[in-house]
Coordinates of C-alpha atoms (C1' of nucleotides) in Angstrom, one line a residue:
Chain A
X1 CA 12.9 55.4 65.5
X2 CA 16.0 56.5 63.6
X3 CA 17.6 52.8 64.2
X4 CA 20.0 52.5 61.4
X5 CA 22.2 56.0 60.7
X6 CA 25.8 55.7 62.1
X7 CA 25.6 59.6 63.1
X8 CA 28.6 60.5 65.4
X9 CA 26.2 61.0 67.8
X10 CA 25.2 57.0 67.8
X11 CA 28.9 56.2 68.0
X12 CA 29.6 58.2 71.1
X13 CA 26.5 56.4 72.8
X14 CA 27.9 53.1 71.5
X15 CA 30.8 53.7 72.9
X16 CA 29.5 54.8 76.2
X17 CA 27.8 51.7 76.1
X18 CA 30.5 49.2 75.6
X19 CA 32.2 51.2 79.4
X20 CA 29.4 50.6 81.2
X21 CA 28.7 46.6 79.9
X22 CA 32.5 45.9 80.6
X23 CA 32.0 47.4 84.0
X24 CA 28.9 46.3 84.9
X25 CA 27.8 43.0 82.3
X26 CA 25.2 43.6 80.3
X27 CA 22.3 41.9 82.5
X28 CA 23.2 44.5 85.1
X29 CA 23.4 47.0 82.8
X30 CA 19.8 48.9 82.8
X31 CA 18.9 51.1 80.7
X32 CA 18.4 53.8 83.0
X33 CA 22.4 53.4 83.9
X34 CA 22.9 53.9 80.1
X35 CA 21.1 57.0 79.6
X36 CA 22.3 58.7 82.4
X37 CA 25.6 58.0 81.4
X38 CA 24.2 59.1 77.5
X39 CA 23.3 62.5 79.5
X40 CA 19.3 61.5 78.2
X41 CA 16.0 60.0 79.8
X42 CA 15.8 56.1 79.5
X43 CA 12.7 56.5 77.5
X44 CA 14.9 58.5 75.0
X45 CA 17.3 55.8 74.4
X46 CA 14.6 53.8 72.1
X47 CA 14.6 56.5 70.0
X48 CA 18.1 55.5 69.1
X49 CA 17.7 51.7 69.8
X50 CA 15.1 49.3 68.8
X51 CA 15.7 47.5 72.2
X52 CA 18.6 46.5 74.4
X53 CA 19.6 44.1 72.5
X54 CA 20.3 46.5 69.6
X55 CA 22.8 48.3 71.3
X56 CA 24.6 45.2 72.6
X57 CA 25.1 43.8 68.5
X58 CA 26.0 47.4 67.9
X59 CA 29.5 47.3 70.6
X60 CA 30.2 43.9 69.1
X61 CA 30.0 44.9 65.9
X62 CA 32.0 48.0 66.3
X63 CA 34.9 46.3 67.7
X64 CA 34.9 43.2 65.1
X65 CA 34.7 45.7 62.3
X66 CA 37.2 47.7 63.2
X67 CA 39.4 44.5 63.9
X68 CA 38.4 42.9 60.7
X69 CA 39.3 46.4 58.6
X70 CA 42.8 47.0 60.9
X71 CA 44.2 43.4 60.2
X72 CA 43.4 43.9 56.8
X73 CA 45.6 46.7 56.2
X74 CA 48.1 45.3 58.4
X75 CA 48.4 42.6 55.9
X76 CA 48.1 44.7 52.9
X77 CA 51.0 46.6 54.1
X78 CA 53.3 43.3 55.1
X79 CA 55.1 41.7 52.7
X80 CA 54.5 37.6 51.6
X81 CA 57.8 36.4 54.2
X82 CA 55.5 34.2 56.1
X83 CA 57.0 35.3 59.5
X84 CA 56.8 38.7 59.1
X85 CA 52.8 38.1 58.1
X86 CA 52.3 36.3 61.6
X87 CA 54.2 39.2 63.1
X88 CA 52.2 42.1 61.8
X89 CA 48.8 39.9 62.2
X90 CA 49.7 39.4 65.7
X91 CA 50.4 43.1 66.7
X92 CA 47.4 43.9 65.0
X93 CA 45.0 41.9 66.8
X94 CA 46.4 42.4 70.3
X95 CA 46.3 46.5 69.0
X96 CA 42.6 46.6 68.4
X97 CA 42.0 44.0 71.2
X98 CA 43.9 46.6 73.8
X99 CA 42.7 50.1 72.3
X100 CA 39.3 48.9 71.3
X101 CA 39.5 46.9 74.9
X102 CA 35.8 47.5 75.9
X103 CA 34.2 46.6 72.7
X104 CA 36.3 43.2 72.4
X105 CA 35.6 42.5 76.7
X106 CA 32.1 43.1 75.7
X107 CA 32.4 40.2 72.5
X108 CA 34.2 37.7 74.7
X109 CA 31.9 37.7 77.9
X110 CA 28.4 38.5 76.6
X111 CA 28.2 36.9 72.9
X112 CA 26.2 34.8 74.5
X113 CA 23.0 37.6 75.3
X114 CA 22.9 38.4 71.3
X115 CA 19.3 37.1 69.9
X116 CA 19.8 34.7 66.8
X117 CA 19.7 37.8 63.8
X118 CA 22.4 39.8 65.7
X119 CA 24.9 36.6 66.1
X120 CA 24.2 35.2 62.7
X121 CA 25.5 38.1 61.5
X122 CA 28.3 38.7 63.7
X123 CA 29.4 35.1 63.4
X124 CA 29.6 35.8 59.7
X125 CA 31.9 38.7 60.5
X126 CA 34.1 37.0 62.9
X127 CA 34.5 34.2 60.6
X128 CA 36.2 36.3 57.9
X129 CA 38.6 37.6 60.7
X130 CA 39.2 33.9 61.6
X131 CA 39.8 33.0 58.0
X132 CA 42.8 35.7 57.9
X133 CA 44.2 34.1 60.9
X134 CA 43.8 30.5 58.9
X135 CA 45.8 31.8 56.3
X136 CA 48.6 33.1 57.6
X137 CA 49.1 30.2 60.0
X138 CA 48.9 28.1 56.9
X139 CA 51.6 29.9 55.5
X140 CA 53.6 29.9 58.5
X141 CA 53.3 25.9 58.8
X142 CA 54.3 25.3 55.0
X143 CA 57.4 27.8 55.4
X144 CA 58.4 25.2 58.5
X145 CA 57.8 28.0 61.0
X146 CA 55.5 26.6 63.6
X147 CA 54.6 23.1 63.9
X148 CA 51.4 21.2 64.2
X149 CA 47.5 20.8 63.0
X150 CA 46.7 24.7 61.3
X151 CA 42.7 24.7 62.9
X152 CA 44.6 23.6 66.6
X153 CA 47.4 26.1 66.1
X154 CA 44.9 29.2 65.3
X155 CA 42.9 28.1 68.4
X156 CA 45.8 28.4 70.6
X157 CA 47.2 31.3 68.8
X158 CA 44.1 33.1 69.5
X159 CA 43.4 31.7 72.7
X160 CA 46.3 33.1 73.9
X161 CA 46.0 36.6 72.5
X162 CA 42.4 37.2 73.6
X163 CA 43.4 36.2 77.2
X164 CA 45.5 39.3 77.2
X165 CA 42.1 41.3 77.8
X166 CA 42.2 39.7 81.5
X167 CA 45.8 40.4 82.6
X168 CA 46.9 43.3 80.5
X169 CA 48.2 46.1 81.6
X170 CA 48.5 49.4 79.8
X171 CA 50.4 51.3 82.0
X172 CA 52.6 48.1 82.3
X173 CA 56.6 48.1 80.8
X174 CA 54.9 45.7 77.8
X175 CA 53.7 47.5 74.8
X176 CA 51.1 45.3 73.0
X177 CA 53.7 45.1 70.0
X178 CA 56.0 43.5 72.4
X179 CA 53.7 41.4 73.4
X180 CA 53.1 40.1 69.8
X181 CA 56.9 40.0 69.1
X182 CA 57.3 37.6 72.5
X183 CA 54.4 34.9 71.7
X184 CA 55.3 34.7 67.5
X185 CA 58.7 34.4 69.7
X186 CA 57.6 31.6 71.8
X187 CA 56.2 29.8 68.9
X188 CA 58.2 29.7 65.9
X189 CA 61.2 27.6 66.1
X190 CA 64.3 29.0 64.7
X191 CA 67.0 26.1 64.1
Chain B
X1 CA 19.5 27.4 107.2
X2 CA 21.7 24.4 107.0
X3 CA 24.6 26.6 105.1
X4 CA 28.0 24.7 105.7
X5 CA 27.7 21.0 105.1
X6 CA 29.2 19.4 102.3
X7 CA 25.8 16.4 101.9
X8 CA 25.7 14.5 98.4
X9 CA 22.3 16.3 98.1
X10 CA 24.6 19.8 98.7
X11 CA 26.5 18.8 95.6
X12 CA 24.0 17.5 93.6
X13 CA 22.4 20.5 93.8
X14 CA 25.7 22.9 93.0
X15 CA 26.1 20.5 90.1
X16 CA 22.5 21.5 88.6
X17 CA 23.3 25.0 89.2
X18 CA 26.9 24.9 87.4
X19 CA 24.6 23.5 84.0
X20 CA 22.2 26.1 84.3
X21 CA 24.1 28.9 85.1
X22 CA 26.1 28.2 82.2
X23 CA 23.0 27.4 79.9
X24 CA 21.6 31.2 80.7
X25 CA 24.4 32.9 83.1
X26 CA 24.4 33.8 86.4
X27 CA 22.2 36.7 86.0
X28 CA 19.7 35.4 83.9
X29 CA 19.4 32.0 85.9
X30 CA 16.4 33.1 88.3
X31 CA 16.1 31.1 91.8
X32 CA 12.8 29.9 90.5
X33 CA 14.3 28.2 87.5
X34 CA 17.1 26.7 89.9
X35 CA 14.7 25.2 92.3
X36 CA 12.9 23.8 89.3
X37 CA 15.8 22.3 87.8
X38 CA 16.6 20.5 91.4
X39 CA 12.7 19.3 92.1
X40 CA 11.9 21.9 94.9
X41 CA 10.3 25.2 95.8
X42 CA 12.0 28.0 95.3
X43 CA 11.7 29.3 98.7
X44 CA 13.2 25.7 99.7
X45 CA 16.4 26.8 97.7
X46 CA 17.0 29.1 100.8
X47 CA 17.5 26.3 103.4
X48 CA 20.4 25.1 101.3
X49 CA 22.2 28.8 100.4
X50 CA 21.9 31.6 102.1
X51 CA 21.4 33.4 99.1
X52 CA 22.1 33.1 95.3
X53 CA 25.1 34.5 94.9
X54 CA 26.5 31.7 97.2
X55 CA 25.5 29.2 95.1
X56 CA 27.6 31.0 92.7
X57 CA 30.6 30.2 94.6
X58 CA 30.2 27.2 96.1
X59 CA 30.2 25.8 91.4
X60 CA 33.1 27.6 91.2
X61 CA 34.9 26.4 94.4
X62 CA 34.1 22.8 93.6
X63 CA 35.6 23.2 90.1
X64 CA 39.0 24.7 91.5
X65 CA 39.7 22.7 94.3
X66 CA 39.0 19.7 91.8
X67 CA 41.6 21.7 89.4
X68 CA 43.6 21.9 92.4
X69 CA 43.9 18.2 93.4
X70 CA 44.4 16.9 90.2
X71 CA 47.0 19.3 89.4
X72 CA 48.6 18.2 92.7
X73 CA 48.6 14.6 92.1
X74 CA 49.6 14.8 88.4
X75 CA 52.8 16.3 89.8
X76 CA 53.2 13.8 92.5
X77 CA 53.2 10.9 89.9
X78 CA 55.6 12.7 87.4
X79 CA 59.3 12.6 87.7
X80 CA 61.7 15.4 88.0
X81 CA 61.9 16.2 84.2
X82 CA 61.0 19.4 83.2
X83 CA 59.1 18.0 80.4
X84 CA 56.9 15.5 81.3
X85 CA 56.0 17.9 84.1
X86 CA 54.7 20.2 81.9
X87 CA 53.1 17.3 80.0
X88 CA 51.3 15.8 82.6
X89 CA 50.2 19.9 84.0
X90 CA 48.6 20.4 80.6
X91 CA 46.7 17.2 80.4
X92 CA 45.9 17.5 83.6
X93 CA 44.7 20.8 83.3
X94 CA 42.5 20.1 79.9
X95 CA 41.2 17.2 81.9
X96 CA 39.3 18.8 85.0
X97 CA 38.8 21.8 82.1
X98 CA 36.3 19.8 80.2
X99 CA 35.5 17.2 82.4
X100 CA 34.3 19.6 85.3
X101 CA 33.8 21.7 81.7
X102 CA 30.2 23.8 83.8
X103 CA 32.4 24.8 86.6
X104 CA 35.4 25.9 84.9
X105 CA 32.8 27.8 82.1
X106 CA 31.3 29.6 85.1
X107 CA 34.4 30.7 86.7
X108 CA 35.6 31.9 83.5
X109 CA 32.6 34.1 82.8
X110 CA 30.8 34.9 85.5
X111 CA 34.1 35.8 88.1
X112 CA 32.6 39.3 88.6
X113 CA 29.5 38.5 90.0
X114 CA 30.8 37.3 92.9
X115 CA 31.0 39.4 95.9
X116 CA 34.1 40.5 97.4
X117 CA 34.4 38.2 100.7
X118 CA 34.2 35.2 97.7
X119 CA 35.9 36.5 95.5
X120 CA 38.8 37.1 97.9
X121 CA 38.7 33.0 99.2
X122 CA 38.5 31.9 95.9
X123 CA 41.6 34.4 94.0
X124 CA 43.6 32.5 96.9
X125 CA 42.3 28.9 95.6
X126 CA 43.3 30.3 91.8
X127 CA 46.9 31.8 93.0
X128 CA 48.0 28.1 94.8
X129 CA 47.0 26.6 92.0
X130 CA 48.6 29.3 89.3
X131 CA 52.1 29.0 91.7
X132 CA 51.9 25.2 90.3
X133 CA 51.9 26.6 86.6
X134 CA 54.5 28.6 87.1
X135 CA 56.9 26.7 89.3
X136 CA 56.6 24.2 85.8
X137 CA 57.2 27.0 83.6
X138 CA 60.0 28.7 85.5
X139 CA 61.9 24.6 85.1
X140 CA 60.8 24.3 81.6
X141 CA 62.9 27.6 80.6
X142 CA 65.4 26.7 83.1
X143 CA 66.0 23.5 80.8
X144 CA 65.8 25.2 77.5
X145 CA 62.5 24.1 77.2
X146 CA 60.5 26.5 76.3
X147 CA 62.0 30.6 75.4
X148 CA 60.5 34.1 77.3
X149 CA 59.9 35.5 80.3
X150 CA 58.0 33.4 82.8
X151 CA 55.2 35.4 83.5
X152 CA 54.2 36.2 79.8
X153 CA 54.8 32.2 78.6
X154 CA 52.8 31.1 81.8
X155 CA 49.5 33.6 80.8
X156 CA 49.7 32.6 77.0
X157 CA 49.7 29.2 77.7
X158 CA 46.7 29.8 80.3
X159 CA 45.0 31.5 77.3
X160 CA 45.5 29.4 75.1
X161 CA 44.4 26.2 77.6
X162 CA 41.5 28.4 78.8
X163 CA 40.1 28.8 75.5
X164 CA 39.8 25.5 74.1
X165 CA 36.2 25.5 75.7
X166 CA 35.0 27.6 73.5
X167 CA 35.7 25.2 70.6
X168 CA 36.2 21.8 72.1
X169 CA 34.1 19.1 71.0
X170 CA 34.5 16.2 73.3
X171 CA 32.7 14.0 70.6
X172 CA 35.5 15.3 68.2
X173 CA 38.2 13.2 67.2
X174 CA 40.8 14.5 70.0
X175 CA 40.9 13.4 73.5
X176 CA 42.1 16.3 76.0
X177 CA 45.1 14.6 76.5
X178 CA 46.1 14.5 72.7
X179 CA 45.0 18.3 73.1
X180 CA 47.9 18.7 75.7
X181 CA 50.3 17.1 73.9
X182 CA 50.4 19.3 70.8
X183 CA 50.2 22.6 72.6
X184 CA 53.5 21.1 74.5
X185 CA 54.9 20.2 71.1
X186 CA 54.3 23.3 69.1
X187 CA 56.0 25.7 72.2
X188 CA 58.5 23.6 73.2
X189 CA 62.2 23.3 70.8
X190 CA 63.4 20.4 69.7
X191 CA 66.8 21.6 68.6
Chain C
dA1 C1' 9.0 81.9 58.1
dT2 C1' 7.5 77.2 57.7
dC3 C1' 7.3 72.6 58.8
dA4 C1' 8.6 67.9 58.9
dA5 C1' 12.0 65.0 61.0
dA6 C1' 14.8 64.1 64.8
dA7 C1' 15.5 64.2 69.6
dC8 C1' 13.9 64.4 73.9
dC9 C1' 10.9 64.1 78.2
dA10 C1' 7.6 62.7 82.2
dA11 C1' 5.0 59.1 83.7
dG12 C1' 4.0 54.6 84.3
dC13 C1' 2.7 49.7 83.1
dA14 C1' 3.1 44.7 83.4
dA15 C1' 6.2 41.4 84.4
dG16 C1' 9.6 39.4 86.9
dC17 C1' 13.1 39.6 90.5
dG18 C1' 15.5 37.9 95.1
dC19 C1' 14.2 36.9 99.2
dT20 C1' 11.3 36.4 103.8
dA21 C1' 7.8 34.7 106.9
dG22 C1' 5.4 31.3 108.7
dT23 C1' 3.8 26.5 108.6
dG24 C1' 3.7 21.3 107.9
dT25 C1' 5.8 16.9 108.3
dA26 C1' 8.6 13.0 108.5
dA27 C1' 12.8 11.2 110.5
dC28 C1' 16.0 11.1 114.2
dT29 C1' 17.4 11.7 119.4
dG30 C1' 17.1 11.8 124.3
Chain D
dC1 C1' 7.2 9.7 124.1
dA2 C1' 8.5 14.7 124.0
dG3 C1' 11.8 17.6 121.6
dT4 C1' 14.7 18.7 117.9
dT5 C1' 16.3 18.9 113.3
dA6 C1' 16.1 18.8 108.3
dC7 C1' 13.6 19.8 104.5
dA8 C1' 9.9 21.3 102.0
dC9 C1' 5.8 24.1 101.3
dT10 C1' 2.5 28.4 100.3
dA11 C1' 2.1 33.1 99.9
dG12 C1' 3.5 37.3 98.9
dC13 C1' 6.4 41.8 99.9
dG14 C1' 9.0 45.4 98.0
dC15 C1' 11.5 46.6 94.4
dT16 C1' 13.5 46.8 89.6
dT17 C1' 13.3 45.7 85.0
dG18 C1' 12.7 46.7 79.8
dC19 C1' 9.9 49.1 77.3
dT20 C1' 5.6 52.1 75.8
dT21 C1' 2.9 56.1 75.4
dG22 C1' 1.7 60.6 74.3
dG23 C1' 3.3 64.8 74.0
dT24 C1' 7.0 68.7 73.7
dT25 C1' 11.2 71.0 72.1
dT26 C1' 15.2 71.4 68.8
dT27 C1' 17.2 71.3 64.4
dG28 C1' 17.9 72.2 59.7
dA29 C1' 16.5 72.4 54.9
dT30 C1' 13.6 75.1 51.9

DNA sequence: ATCAAAACCAAGCAAGCGCTAGTGTAACTG
DNA sequence: CAGTTACACTAGCGCTTGCTTGGTTTTGAT
């Protein structure tokens, strides 16, 4: 079993995989449905894979990787301004969460299917996400830009931004920067 | 098959369902582990539903029409101001969220498994009671309230209610009515 | 040209799935 | 008291599931 490369190859089939467990779930998913969509035999697939598992910790952590190592960047590139921090955090997220949609769908609604080693270690990931959402917040609350308790605030922040995934239109008027630009908009108080 | 009655023993039943369904999901929750869980046979479980995925919807129906009511009657008892009606929407809405908390969890995640007659009756159930949430919205912005276009401030504040059970702790040191208030008090402007 | 590693396939196993059929029984109803 | 209804039981059918096995082809470095 060649379980641990990340060939291109294994990325395409992770990525395949991630389409059929947002249409589908993963329970429904079988693994026939993923390699006939992989163009292979189901027994081929655990050549790739240890098990089905495997491939589900593999979508997650796709998507949070790429979210962890975009919003990083993002911030890199901002300047200290506190406001324009949460702005470029907030276009960041929703920007993975919208072009990376499946990966994220997949995160949200199956987390829960992960055996214990896979979501230790994605918890550890998502927690270092979390904690750059934290700090900016912070920073936003001591500048005087948003009111309130920072843990509740982030929770809200980011329950409203991953409930985009169930309403959002691509082909809508809204680009997913606008969308950031309207809720920092809604949330910071300008006097 | 005594489908259509509404007996304590019917909800009872739909109750036990709601915990394990959210315990495992829908698609790992067998029939034999739901007959378990409620003391029977799981070829008794077919005199009460005609077949699983109708259990599915009669937990989430019972959760919305609860949402529903409440909702209803929180507005009754409120005045005309734009504010305490969206006070009293969010704590009313936080309250049947993680009160009811296995219903609402279900609809949430498992919305896709049911089949398209129920999931036609229920998107009705969720529009009436989504119309509420926005009729408060739409007053709140008329008043100054709260800033952006209705539709967008209605889903981020949806998001960002909807999310809180993935973190609340009802042994924490906020009640869901404290939880209400500060989302109102961090979107709304005091000027 | 050689040969190991990587990728694949055909076939199928053991377990578990939703659901049905047919029966028993105690409590109501006329 | 006969007939009906509500609810539960036992037994198992037909099918699908994730995964394994044992063997074959393809690839690519030497």
């Amino acid at each position: 079993m060649n379980v641990m490369n990340d060939s291109p190859r294994r990325k395409e089939l992770i990525r395949l995989a991630a389409q059929l467990f947002v249409q589908e779930g993963f329970d429904r998913t079988t693994v026939r449905m993923l390699a006939q969509e992989m163009g292979i035999k189901s027994g081929s697939l655990f050549h790739h894979f240890r098990d089905k598992q495997e491939i589900l910790a593999a979508v997650i952590e796709e998507g949070t990787q790429n979210a962890l190592t975009l919003a990083r960047a993002a911030l890199d590139d901002a300047g200290s301004d506190p406001l324009s921090r949460l702005h470029v955090m907030a276009r960041a997220h929703l920007d993975t969460l919208l072009t990376d949609r499946n990966a994220h769908v997949v995160a949200l609604y199956e987390w829960r299917r992960l055996d214990d080693a896979a979501r230790d270690h994605l918890t550890h990931l998502r927690d270092a996400y979390e904690r750059l959402w934290n700090d900016v917040i912070d920073e936003a609350i001591e500048a005087g830009l948003v009111a309130g308790d920072r843990a509740l605030v982030a929770r809200f922040v980011l329950g409203a931004l991953n409930w985009t995934v169930r309403w959002y239109d691509p082909d809508g008027p809204r680009s997913p920067e606008q969308l950031a630009d309207e809720l920092v908009n809604m949330l910071t108080r300008r006097s």
